[in-house]
PDB file of C-alpha atoms in Angstrom:
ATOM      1  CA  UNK T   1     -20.546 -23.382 -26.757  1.00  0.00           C
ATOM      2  CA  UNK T   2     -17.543 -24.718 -28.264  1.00  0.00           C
ATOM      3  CA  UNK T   3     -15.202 -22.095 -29.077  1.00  0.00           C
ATOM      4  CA  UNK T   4     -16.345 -21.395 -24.988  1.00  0.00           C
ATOM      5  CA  UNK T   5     -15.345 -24.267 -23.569  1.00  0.00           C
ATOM      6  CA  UNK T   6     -11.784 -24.150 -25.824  1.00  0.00           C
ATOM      7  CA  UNK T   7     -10.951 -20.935 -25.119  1.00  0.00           C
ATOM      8  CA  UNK T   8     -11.598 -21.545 -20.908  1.00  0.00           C
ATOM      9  CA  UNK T   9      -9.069 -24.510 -21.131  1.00  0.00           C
ATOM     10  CA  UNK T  10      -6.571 -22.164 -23.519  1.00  0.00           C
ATOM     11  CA  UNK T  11      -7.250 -19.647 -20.602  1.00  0.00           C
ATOM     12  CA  UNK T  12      -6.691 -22.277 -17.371  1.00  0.00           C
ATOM     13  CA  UNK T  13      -3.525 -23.596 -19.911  1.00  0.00           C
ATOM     14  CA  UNK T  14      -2.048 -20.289 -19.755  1.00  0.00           C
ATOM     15  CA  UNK T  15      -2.811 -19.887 -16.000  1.00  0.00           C
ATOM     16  CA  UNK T  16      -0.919 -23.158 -15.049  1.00  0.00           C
ATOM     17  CA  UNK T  17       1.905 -22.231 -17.442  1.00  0.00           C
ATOM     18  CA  UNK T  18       2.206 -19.231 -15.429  1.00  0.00           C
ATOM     19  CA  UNK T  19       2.311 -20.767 -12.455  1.00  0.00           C
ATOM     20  CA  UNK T  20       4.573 -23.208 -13.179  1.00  0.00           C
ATOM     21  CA  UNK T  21       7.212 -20.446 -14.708  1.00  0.00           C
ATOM     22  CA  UNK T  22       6.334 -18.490 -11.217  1.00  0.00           C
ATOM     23  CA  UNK T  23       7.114 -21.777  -8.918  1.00  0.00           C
ATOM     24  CA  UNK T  24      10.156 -23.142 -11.060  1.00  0.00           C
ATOM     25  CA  UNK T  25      11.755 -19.418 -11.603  1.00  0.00           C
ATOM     26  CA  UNK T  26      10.129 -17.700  -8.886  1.00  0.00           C
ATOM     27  CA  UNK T  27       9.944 -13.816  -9.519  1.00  0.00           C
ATOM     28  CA  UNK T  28       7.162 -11.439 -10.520  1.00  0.00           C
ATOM     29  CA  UNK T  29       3.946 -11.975 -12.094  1.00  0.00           C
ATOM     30  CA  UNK T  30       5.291  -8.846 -14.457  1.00  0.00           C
ATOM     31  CA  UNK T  31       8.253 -11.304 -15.349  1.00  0.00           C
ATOM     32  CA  UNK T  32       6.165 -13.954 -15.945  1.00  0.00           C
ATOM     33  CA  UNK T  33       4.277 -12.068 -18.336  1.00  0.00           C
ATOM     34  CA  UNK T  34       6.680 -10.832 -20.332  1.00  0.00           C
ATOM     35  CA  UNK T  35       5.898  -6.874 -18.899  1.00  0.00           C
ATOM     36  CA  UNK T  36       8.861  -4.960 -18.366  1.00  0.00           C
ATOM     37  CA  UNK T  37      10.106  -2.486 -15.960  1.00  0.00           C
ATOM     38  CA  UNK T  38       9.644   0.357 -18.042  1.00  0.00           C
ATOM     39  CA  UNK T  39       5.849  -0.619 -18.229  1.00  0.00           C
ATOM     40  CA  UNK T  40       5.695  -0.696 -14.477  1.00  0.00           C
ATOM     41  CA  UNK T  41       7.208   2.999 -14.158  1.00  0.00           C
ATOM     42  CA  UNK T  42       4.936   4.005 -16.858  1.00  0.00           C
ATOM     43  CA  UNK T  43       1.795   2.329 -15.576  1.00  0.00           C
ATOM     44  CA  UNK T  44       3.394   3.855 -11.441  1.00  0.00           C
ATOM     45  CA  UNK T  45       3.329   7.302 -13.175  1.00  0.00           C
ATOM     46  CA  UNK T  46      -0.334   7.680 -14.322  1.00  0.00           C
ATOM     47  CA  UNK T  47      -1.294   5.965 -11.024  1.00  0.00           C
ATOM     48  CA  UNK T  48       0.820   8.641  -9.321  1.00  0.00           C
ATOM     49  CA  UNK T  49      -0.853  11.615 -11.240  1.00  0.00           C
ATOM     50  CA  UNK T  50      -3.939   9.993 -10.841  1.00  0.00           C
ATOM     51  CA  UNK T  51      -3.370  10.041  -7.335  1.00  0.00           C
ATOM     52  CA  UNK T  52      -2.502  13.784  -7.242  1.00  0.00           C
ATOM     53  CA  UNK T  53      -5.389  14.632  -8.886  1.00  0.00           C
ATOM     54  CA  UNK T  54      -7.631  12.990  -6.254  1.00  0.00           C
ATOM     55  CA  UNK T  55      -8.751  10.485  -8.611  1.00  0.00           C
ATOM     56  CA  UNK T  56      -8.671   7.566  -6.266  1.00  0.00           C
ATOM     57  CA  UNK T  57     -10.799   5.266  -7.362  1.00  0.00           C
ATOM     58  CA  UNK T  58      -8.550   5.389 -10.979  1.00  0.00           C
ATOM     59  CA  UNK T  59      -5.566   5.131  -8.696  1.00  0.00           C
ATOM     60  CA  UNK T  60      -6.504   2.420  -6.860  1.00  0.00           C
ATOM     61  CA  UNK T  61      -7.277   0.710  -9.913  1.00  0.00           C
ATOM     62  CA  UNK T  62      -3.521   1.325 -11.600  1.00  0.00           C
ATOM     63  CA  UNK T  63      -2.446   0.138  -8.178  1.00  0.00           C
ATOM     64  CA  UNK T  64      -3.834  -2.802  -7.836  1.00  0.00           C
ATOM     65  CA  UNK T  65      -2.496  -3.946 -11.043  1.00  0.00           C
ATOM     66  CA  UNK T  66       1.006  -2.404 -10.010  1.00  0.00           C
ATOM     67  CA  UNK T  67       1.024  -4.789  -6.580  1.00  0.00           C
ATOM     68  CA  UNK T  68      -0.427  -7.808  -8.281  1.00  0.00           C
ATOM     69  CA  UNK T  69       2.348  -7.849 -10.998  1.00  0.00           C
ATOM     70  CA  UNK T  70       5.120  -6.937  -8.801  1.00  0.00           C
ATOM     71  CA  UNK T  71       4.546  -7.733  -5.155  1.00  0.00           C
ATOM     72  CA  UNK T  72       8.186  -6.745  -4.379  1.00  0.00           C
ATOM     73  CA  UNK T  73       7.660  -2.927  -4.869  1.00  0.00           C
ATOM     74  CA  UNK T  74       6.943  -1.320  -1.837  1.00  0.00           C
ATOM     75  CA  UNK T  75       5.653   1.716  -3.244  1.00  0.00           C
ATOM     76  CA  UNK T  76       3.077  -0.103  -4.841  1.00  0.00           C
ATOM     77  CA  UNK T  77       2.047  -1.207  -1.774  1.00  0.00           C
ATOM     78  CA  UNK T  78       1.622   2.349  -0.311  1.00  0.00           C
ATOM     79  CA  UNK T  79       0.290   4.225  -3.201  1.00  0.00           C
ATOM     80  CA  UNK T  80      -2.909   1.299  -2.702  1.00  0.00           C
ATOM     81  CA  UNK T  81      -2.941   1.988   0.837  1.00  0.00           C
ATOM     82  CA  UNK T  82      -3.000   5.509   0.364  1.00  0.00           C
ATOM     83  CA  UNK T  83      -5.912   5.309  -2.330  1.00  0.00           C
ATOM     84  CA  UNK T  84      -7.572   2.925   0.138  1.00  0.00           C
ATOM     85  CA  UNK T  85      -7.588   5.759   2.868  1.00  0.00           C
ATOM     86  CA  UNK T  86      -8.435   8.517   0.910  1.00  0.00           C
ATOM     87  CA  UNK T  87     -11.301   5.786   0.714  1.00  0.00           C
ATOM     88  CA  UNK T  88     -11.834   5.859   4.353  1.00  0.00           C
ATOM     89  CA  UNK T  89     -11.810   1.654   3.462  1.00  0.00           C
ATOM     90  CA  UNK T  90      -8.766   2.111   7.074  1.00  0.00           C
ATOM     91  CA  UNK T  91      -9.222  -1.828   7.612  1.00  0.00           C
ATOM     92  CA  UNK T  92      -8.311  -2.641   3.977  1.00  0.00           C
ATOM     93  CA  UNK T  93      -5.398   0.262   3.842  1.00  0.00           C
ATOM     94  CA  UNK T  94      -3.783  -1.143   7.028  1.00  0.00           C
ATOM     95  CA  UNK T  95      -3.410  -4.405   5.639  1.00  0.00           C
ATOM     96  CA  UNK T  96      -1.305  -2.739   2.699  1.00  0.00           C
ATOM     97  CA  UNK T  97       0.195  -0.479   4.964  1.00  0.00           C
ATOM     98  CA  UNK T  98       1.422  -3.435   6.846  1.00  0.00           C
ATOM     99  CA  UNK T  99       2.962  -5.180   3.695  1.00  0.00           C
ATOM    100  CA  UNK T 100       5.068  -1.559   3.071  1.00  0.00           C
ATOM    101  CA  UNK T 101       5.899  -1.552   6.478  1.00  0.00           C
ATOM    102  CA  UNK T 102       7.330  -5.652   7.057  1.00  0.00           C
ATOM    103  CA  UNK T 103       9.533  -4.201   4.074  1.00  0.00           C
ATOM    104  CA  UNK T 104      11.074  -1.618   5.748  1.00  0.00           C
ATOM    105  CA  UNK T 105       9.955  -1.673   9.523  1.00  0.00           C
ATOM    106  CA  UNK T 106      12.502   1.495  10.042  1.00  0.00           C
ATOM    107  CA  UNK T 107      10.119   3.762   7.905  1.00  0.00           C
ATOM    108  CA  UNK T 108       8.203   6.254  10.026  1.00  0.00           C
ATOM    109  CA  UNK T 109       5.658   7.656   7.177  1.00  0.00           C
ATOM    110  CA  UNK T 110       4.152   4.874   7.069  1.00  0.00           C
ATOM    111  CA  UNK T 111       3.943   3.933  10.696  1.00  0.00           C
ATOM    112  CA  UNK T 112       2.100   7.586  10.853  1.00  0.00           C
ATOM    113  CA  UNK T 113      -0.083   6.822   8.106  1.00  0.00           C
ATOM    114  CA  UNK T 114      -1.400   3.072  10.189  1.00  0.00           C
ATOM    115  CA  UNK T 115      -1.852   5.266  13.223  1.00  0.00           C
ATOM    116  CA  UNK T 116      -4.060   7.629  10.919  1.00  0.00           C
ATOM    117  CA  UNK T 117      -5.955   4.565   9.703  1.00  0.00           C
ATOM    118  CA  UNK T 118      -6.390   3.610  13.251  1.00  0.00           C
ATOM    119  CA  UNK T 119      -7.340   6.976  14.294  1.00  0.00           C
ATOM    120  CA  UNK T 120      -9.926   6.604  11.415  1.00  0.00           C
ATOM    121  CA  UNK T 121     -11.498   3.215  12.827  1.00  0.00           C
ATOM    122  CA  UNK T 122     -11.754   5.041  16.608  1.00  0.00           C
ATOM    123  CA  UNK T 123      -9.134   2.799  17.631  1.00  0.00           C
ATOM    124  CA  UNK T 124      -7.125   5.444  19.916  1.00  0.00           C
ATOM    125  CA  UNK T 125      -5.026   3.626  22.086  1.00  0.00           C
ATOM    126  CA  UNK T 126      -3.641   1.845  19.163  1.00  0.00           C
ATOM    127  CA  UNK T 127      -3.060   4.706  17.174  1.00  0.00           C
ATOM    128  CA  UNK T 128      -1.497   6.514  20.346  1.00  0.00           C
ATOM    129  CA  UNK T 129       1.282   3.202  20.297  1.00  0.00           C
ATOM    130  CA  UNK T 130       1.648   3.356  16.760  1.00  0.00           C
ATOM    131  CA  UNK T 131       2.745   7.190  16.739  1.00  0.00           C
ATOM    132  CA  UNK T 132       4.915   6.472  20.050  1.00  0.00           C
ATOM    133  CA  UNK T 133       7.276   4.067  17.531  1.00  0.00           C
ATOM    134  CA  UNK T 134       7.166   6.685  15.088  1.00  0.00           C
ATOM    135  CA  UNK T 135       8.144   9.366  17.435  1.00  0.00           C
ATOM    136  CA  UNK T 136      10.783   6.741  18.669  1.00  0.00           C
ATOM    137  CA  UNK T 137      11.993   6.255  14.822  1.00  0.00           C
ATOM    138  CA  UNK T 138      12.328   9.894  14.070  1.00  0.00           C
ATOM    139  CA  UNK T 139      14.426  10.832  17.284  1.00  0.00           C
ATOM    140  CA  UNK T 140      17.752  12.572  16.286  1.00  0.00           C
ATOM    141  CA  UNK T 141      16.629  12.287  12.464  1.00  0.00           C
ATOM    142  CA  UNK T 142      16.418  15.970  11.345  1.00  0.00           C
ATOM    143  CA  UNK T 143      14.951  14.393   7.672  1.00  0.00           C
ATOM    144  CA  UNK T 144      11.496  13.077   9.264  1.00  0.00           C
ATOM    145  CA  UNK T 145      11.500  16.377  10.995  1.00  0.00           C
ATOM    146  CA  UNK T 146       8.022  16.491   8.914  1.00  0.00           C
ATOM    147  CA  UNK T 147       6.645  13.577  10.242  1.00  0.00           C
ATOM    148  CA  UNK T 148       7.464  13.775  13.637  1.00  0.00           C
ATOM    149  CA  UNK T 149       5.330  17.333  13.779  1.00  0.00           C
ATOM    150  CA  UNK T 150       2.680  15.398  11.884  1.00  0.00           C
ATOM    151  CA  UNK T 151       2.841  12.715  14.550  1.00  0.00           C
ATOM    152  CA  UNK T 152       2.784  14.717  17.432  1.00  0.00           C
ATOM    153  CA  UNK T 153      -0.115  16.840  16.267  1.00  0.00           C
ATOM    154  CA  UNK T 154      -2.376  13.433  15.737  1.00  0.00           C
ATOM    155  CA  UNK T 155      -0.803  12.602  19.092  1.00  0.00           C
ATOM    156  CA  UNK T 156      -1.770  15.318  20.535  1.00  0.00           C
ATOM    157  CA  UNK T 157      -5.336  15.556  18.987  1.00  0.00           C
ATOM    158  CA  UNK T 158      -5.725  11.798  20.086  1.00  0.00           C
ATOM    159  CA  UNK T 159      -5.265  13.322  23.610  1.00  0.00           C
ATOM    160  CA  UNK T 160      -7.585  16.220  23.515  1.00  0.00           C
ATOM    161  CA  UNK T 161     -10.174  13.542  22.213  1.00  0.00           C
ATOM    162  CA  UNK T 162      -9.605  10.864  25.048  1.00  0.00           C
ATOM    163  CA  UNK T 163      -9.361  13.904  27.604  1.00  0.00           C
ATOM    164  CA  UNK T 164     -13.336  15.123  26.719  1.00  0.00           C
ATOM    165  CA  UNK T 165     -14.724  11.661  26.182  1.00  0.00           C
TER     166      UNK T 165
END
């Protein structure tokens, strides 16, 4: 009982150490911990290739230590989301959707994937607005070509729904 009540106050001694390197220096947990940016490209690649090989749940794992440890990588943030709708979990992915998105507001993948996510939860009218500012973002841009067909196919689909309801 001991050795259990020393190592809890080792562990809470570490946690406030943490925190107080995190509040003084501000930063990444990573950084506070001493883990690298190699380590985070390593530990992004298996979570990618997990990812590819519809391995979600292992994904979603890798990711969720990838966004806890550096909250400033935005493609953290999506490869969670992405897990979390290959989930069908659309409430959960749209909140990390959302983070990816207040980091770069101007990117229209990821306004297409939210309208997905809201397509998912039968939440049509929202979708429909959400792939209006995508179609909006990708006017005159001949690189989201891709996602502007993508967008106007859910758009469309939306439509056909709505029209035999």
């Amino acid at each position: 009982m001991q050795a259990n009540i020393s190592a809890s106050a080792e562990a809470s001694g570490q946690v406030l150490a943490l925190a107080g390197f995190l509040a003084e220096h501000g930063g990444t947990l990573a950084q506070g911990r001493g883990i690298d940016q190699r380590e985070l490209e390593a530990a992004y690649a298996l979570a990618y290739n997990l990812y590819g090989q519809a391995r979600w749940e292992d994904a979603l794992a890798m990711f969720d230590f990838l966004c806890a440890h550096d909250h400033l990588q935005r493609r953290f943030h999506i490869g969670r989301a992405a897990c979390l709708q290959m989930h069908k979990q659309y409430e959960r992915a749209l909140v990390a959707y959302g983070v990816a998105h207040l980091m770069d507001v101007d990117d229209p993948d990821v306004g297409l994937r939210i309208a997905e996510c809201l397509a998912g939860l039968g939440r049509h009218a929202d979708a429909r607005l959400a792939l209006a500012t995508v179609a909006v973002q990708v006017e005159g841009k001949p690189e989201h070509d891709a996602v502007g067909r993508r967008a106007q196919a859910l758009f469309d689909l939306l439509a056909q729904v709505e029209a035999s309801a």
